[in-house]
Short mmCIF file of C-alpha atoms and ligand atoms in Angstrom, two decimals:
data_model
loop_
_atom_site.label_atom_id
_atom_site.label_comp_id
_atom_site.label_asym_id
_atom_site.label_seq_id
_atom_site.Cartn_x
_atom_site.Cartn_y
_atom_site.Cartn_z
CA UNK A 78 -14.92 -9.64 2.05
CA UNK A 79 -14.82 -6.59 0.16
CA UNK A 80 -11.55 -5.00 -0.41
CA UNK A 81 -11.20 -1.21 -0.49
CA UNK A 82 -8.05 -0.60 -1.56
CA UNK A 83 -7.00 1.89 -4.08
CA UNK A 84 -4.13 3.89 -5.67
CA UNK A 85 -4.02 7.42 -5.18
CA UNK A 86 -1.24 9.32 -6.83
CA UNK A 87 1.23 7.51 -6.02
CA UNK A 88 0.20 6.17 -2.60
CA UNK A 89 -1.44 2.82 -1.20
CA UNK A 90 -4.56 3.47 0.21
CA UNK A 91 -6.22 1.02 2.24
CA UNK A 92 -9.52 2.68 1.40
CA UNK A 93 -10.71 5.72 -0.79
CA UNK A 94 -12.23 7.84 1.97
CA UNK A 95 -9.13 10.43 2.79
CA UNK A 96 -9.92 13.38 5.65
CA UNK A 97 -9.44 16.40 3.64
CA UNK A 98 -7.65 19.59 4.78
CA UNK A 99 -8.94 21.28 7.96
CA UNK A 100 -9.11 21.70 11.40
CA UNK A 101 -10.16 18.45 11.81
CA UNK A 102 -6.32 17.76 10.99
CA UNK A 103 -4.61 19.41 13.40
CA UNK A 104 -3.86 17.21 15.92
CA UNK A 105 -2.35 14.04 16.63
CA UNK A 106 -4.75 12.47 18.55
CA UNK A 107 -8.00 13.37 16.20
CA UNK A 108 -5.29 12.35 13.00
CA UNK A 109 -4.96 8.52 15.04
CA UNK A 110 -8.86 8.17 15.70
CA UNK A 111 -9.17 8.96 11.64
CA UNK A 112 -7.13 6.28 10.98
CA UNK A 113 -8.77 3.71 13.81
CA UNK A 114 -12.28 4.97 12.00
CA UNK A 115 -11.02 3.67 8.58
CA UNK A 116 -9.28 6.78 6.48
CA UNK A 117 -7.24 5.58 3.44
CA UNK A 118 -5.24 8.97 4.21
CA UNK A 119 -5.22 12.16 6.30
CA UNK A 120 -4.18 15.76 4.58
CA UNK A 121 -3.14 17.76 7.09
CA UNK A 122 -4.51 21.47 7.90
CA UNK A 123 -2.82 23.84 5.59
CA UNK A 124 0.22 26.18 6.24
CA UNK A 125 -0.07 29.12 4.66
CA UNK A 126 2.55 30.29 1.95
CA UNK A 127 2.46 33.74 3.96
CA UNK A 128 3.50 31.94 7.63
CA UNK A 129 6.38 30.22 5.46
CA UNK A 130 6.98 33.65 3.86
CA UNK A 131 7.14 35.13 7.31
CA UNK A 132 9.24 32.88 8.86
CA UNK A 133 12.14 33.59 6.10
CA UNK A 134 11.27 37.07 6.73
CA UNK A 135 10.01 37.82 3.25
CA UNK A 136 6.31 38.30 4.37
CA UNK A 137 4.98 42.30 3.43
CA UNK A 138 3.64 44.34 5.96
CA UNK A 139 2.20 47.41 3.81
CA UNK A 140 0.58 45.53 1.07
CA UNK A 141 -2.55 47.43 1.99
CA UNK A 142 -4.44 45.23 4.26
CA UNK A 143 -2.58 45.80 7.09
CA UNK A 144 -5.35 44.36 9.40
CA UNK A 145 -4.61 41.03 7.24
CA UNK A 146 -1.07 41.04 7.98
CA UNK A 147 -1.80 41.41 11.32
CA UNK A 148 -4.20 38.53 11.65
CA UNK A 149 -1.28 36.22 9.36
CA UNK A 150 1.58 37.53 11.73
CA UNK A 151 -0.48 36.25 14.57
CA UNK A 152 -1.56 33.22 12.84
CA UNK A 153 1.51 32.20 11.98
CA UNK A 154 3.73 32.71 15.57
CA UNK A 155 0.67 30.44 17.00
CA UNK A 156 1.42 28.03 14.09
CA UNK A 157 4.80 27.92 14.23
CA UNK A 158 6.31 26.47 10.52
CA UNK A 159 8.45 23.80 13.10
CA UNK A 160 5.08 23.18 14.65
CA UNK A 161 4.17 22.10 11.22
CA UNK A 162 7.00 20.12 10.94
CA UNK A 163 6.92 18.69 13.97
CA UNK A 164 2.84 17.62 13.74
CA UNK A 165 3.66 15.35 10.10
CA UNK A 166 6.57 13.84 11.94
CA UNK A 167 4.39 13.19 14.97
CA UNK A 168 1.37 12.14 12.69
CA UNK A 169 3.88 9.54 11.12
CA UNK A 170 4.59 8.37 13.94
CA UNK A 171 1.50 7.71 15.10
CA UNK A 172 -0.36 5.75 12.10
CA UNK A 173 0.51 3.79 8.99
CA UNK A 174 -1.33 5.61 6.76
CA UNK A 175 -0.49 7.94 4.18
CA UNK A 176 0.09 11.80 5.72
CA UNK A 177 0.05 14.31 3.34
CA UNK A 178 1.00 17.89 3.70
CA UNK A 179 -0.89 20.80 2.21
CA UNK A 180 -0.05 24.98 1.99
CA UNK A 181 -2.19 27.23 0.77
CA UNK A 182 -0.35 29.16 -1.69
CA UNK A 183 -0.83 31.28 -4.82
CA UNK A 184 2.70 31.99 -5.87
CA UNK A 185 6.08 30.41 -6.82
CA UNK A 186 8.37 32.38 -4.46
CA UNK A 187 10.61 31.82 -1.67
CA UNK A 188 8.25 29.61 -0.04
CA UNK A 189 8.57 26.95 -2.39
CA UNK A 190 11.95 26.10 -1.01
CA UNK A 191 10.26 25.05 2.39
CA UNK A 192 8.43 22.19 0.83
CA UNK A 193 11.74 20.05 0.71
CA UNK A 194 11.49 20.33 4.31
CA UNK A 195 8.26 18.93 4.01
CA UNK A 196 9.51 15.47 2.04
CA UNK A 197 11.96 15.02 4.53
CA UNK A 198 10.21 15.72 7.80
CA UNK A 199 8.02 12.20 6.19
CA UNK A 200 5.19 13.93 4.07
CA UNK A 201 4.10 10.81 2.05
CA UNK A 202 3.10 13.94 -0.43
CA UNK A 203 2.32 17.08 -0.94
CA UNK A 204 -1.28 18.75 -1.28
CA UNK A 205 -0.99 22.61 -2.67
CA UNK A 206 -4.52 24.39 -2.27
CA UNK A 207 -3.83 27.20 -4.71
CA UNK A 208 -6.19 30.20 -4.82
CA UNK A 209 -6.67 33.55 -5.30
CA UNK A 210 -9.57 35.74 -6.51
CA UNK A 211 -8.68 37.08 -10.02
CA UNK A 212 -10.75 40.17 -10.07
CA UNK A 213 -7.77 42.74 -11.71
CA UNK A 214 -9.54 44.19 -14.38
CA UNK A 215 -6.68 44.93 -16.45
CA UNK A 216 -4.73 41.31 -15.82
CA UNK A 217 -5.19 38.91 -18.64
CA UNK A 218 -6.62 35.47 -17.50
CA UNK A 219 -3.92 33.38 -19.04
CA UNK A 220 -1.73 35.27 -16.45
CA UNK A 221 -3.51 33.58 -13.39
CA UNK A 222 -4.10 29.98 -15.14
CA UNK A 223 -0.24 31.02 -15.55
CA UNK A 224 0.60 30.92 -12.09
CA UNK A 225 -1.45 27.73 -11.28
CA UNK A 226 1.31 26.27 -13.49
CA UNK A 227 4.51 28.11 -12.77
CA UNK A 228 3.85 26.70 -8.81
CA UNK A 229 3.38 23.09 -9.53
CA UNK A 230 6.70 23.76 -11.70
CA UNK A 231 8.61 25.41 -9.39
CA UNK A 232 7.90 22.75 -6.46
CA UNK A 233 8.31 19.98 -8.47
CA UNK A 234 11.92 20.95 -8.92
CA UNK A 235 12.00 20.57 -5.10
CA UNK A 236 10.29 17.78 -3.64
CA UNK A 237 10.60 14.02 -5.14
CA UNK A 238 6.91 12.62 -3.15
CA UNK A 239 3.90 12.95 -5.05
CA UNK A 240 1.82 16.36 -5.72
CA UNK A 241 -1.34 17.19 -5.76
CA UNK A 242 -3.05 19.87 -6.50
CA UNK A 243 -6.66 21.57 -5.10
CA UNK A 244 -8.20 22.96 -7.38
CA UNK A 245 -11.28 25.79 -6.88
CA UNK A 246 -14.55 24.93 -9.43
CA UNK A 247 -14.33 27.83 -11.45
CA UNK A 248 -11.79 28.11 -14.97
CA UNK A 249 -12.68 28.35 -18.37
CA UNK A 250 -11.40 25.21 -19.86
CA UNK A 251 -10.68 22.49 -16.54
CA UNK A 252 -9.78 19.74 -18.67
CA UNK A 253 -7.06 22.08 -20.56
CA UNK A 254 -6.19 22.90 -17.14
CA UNK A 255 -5.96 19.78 -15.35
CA UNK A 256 -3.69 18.11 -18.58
CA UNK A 257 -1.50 20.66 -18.41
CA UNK A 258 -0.67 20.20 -14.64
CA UNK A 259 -0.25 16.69 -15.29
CA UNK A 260 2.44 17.50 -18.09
CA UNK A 261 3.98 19.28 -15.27
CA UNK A 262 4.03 16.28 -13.35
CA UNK A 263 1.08 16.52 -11.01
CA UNK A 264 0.34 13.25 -9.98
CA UNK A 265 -3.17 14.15 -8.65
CA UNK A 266 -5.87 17.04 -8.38
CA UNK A 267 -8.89 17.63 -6.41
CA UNK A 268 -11.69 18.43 -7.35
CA UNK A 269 -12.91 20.83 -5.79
CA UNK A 270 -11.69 23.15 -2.90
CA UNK A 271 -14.74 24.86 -1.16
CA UNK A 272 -13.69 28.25 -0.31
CA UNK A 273 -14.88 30.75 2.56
CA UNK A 274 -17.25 33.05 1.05
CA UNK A 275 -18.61 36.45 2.51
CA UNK A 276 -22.28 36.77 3.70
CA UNK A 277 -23.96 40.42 4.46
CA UNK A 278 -26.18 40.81 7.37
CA UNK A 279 -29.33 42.61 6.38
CA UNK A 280 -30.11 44.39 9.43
CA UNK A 281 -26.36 45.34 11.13
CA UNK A 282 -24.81 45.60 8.12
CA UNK A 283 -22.00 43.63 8.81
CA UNK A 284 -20.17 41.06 6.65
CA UNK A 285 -19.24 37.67 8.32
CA UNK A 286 -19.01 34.33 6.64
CA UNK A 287 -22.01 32.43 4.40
CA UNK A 288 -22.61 28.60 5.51
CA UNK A 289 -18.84 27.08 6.52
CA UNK A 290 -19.85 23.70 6.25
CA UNK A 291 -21.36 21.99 2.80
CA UNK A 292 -24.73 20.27 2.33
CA UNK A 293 -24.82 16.53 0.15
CA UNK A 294 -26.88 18.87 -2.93
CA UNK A 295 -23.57 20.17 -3.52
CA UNK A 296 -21.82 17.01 -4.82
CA UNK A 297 -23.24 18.15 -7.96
CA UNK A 298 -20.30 20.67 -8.31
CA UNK A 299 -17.27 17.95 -8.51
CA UNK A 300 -19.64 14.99 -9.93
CA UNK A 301 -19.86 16.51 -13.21
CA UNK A 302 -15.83 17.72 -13.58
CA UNK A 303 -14.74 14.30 -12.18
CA UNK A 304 -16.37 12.19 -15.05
CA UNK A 305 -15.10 14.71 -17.48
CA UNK A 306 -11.83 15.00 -16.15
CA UNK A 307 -11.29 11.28 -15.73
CA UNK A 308 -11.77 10.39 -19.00
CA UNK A 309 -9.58 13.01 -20.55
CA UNK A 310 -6.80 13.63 -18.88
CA UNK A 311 -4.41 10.11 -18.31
CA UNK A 312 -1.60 10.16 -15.20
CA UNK A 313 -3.69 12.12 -12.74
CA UNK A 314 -5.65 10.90 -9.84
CA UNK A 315 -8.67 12.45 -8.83
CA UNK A 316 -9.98 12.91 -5.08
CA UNK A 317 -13.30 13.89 -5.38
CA UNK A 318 -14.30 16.91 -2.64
CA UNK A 319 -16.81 19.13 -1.51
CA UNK A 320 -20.39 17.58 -0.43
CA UNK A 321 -19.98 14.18 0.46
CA UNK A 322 -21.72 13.10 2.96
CA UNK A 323 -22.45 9.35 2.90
CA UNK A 324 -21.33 5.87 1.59
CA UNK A 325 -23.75 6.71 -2.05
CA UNK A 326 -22.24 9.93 -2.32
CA UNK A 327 -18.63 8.44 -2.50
CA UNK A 328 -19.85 5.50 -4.75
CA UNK A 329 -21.07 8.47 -7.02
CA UNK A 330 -17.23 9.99 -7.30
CA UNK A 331 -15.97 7.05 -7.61
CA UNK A 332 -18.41 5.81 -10.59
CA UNK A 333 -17.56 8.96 -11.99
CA UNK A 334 -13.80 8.40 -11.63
CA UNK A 335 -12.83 9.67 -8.88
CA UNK A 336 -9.63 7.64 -7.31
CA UNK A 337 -10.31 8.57 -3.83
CA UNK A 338 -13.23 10.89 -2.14
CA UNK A 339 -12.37 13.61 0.47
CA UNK A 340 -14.62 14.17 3.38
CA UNK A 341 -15.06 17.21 5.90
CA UNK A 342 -18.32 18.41 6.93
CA UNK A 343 -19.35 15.79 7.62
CA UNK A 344 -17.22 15.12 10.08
CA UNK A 345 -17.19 18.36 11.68
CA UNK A 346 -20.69 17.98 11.72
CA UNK A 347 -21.09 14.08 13.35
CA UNK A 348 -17.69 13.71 14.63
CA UNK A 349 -14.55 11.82 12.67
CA UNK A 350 -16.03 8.39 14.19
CA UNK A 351 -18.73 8.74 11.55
CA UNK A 352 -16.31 7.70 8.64
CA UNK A 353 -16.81 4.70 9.89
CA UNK A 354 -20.69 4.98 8.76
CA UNK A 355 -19.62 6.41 5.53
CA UNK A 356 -17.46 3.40 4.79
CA UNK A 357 -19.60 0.67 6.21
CA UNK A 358 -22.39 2.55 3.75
CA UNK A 359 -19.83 1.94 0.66
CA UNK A 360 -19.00 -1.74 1.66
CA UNK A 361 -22.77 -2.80 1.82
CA UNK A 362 -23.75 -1.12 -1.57
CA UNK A 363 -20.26 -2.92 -3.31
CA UNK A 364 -21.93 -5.90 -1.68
CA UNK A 365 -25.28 -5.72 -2.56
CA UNK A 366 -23.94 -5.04 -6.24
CA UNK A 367 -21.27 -7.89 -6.03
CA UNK A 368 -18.19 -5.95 -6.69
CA UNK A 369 -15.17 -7.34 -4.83
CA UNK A 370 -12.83 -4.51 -5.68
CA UNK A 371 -13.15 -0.23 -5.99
CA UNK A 372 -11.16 -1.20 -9.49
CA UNK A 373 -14.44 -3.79 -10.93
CA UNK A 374 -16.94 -0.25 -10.73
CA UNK A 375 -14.26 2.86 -11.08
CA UNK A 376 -15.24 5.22 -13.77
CA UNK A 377 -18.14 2.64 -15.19
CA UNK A 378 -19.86 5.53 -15.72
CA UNK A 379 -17.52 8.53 -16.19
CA UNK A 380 -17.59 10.58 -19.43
CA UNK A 381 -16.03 7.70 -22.30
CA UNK A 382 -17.93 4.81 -20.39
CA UNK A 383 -21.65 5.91 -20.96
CA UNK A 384 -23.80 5.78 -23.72
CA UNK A 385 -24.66 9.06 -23.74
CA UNK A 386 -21.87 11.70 -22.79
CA UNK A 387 -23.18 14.63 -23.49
CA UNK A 388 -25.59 14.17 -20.14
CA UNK A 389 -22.07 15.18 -18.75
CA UNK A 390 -22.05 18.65 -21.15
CA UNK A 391 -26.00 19.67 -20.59
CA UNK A 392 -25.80 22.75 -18.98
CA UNK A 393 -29.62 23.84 -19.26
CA UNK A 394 -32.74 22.34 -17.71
CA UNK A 395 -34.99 22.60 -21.37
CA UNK A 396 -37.13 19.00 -20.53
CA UNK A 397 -37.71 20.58 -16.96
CA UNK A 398 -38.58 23.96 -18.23
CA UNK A 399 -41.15 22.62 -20.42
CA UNK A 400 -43.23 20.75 -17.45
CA UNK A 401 -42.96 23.30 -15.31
CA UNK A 402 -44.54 25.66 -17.86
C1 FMN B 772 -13.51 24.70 9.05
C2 FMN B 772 -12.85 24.32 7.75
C3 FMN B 772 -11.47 24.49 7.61
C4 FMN B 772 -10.86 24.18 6.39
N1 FMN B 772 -9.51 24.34 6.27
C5 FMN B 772 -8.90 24.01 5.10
C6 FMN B 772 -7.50 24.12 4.94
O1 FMN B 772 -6.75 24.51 5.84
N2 FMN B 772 -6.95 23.77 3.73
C7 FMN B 772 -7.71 23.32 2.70
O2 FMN B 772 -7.16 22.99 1.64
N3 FMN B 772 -9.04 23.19 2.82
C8 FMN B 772 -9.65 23.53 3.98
N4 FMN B 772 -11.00 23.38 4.09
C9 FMN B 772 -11.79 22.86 2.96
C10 FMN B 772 -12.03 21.35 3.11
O3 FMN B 772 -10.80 20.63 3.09
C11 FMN B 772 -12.92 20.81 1.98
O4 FMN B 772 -12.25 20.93 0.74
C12 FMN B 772 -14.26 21.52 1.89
O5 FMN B 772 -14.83 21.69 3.17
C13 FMN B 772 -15.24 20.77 0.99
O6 FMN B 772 -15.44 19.44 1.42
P1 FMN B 772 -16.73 18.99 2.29
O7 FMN B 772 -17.93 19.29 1.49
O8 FMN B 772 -16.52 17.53 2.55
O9 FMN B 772 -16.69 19.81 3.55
C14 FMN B 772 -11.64 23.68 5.31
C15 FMN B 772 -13.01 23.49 5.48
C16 FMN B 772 -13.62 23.81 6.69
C17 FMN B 772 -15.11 23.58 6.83
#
């Protein structure tokens, strides 16, 4: 017998595969067939930091999108900040598995205050998916790794359960990034958030949304940055996200490094009982390979455990180039 069991910032997991952020994590009832189908942990759908804004009546109306505000105001009387509440208490009640909250945020305001309420409404911990596009032409990058920072600081001061932060793919230095957090007392990241991204239609010319879900070609995005970042930065967990689809694609993460491996498309895609497929997939290769334990293969072959590291720095395709010519 295998045994999947792992430590994820902080928490006991009886297995690596968590249910990332999303719809699929709305409800009760899907949150207790996760757990039946295996999950080592659930995140639940995010909150935004405007609803909690809202609610404590600091939200702004005239920021210039008012069509936005609209759609948040709407958003966030159908999803109440007690419904929030009320769906991790009701989610602890109804499995033993780690629950763990998650906003969306990109400041260190007011909201920040609401994430006590969090801890004690049972969060096991917290999961902060910060974001925002920094596209001000006359703001000076440091000032938005800045904020990154000045959030995990500020809610640290409030909460005592575990945080973790999402991270999106793209910064200058990630492994500056990610060590700094973890001086701040992040206890985990992941690596990485897969935003919404716009699409144009060629022949209405309208905008809508390019593909929601993720393909398994686009583990390559977090394989690389979880092998670096495992090996460089000490005291902070990784949950590998974005494109995994299978049992070999988790394996891959967790070779790499990765503490535990997120899942979501997938799911949407086959339905939450296919975790169950995904894990059975990881037990029979950790079979076939005689590991016992996630511990005897994690990070065997992250960035300080191969022979050659710099496979994890090559950036350009030169040996392919050169056939293809
Ligand atoms: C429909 C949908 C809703 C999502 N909602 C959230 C959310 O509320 N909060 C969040 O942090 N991530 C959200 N995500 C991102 C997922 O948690 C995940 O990071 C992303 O889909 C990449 O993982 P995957 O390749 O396994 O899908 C959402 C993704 C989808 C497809």
């Amino acid at each position: 017998m295998v045994d999947l069991s792992v430590k994820y910032a902080g928490l006991d997991l009886k297995s690596p595969l968590v249910v990332s952020s999303s719809g699929l994590t709305s409800s009760v009832n899907r949150i207790k067939k996760i757990a039946r189908a295996g999950a080592g942990a659930v995140v639940l759908k995010s909150l935004f930091e405007e609803q909690i804004e809202y609610e404590i009546g600091q939200m702004e109306t005239g920021d210039g999108y008012p069509e936005a505000a609209d759609y948040l105001k709407a958003y966030a009387r159908e999803n109440s900040v007690s419904n929030y509440l009320q769906l991790i208490r009701d989610a602890k009640d109804a499995v033993n598995i780690p629950v763990i909250a998650s906003v969306n945020c990109y400041s260190s305001d007011e909201w920040t205050d609401f994430t006590a309420k969090m801890e004690e409404a049972g969060a096991d911990a917290l999961e902060l998916n910060i974001y925002f596009i920094a596209n001000d032409k006359h703001k000076d990058p440091r000032e938005y790794e800045q904020a990154y920072l000045n959030i995990v600081e500020e809610v640290k001061k409030k909460v005592t359960i575990p945080v973790i932060i999402k991270l999106g793919m793209h910064f200058t230095n990630l492994s500056w990034m990610a060590e700094q957090l973890s001086i701040r007392g992040a206890s985990g990241i992941v690596l990485f958030n897969r935003f919404y991204a716009p699409d144009i239609n060629t022949d209405d010319f309208t905008m809508g949304a390019s593909a929601v879900l993720s393909t398994p070609a686009e583990i390559r995005n977090s394989l690389r940055w979880v092998g670096i970042i495992s090996s460089e930065v000490d005291k902070l967990d990784i949950a590998a996200s974005t494109g995994v689809h299978n049992g070999l694609g988790a394996v891959k993460q967790i070779l790499a490094g990765a503490e535990a491996v997120q899942v979501c498309s997938v799911l949407y895609r086959n339905g939450v009982e296919y975790l169950r497929n995904i894990i059975a997939e990881l037990k029979n290769w950790m079979e076939k390979k005689q590991y016992q334990s996630i511990s005897e293969f994690k990070g065997k072959m992250n960035y300080s455990s191969i022979k050659d590291p710099a496979i994890y720095e090559r950036a350009q395709f030169i040996k392919y180039f050169s056939k293809l010519h």
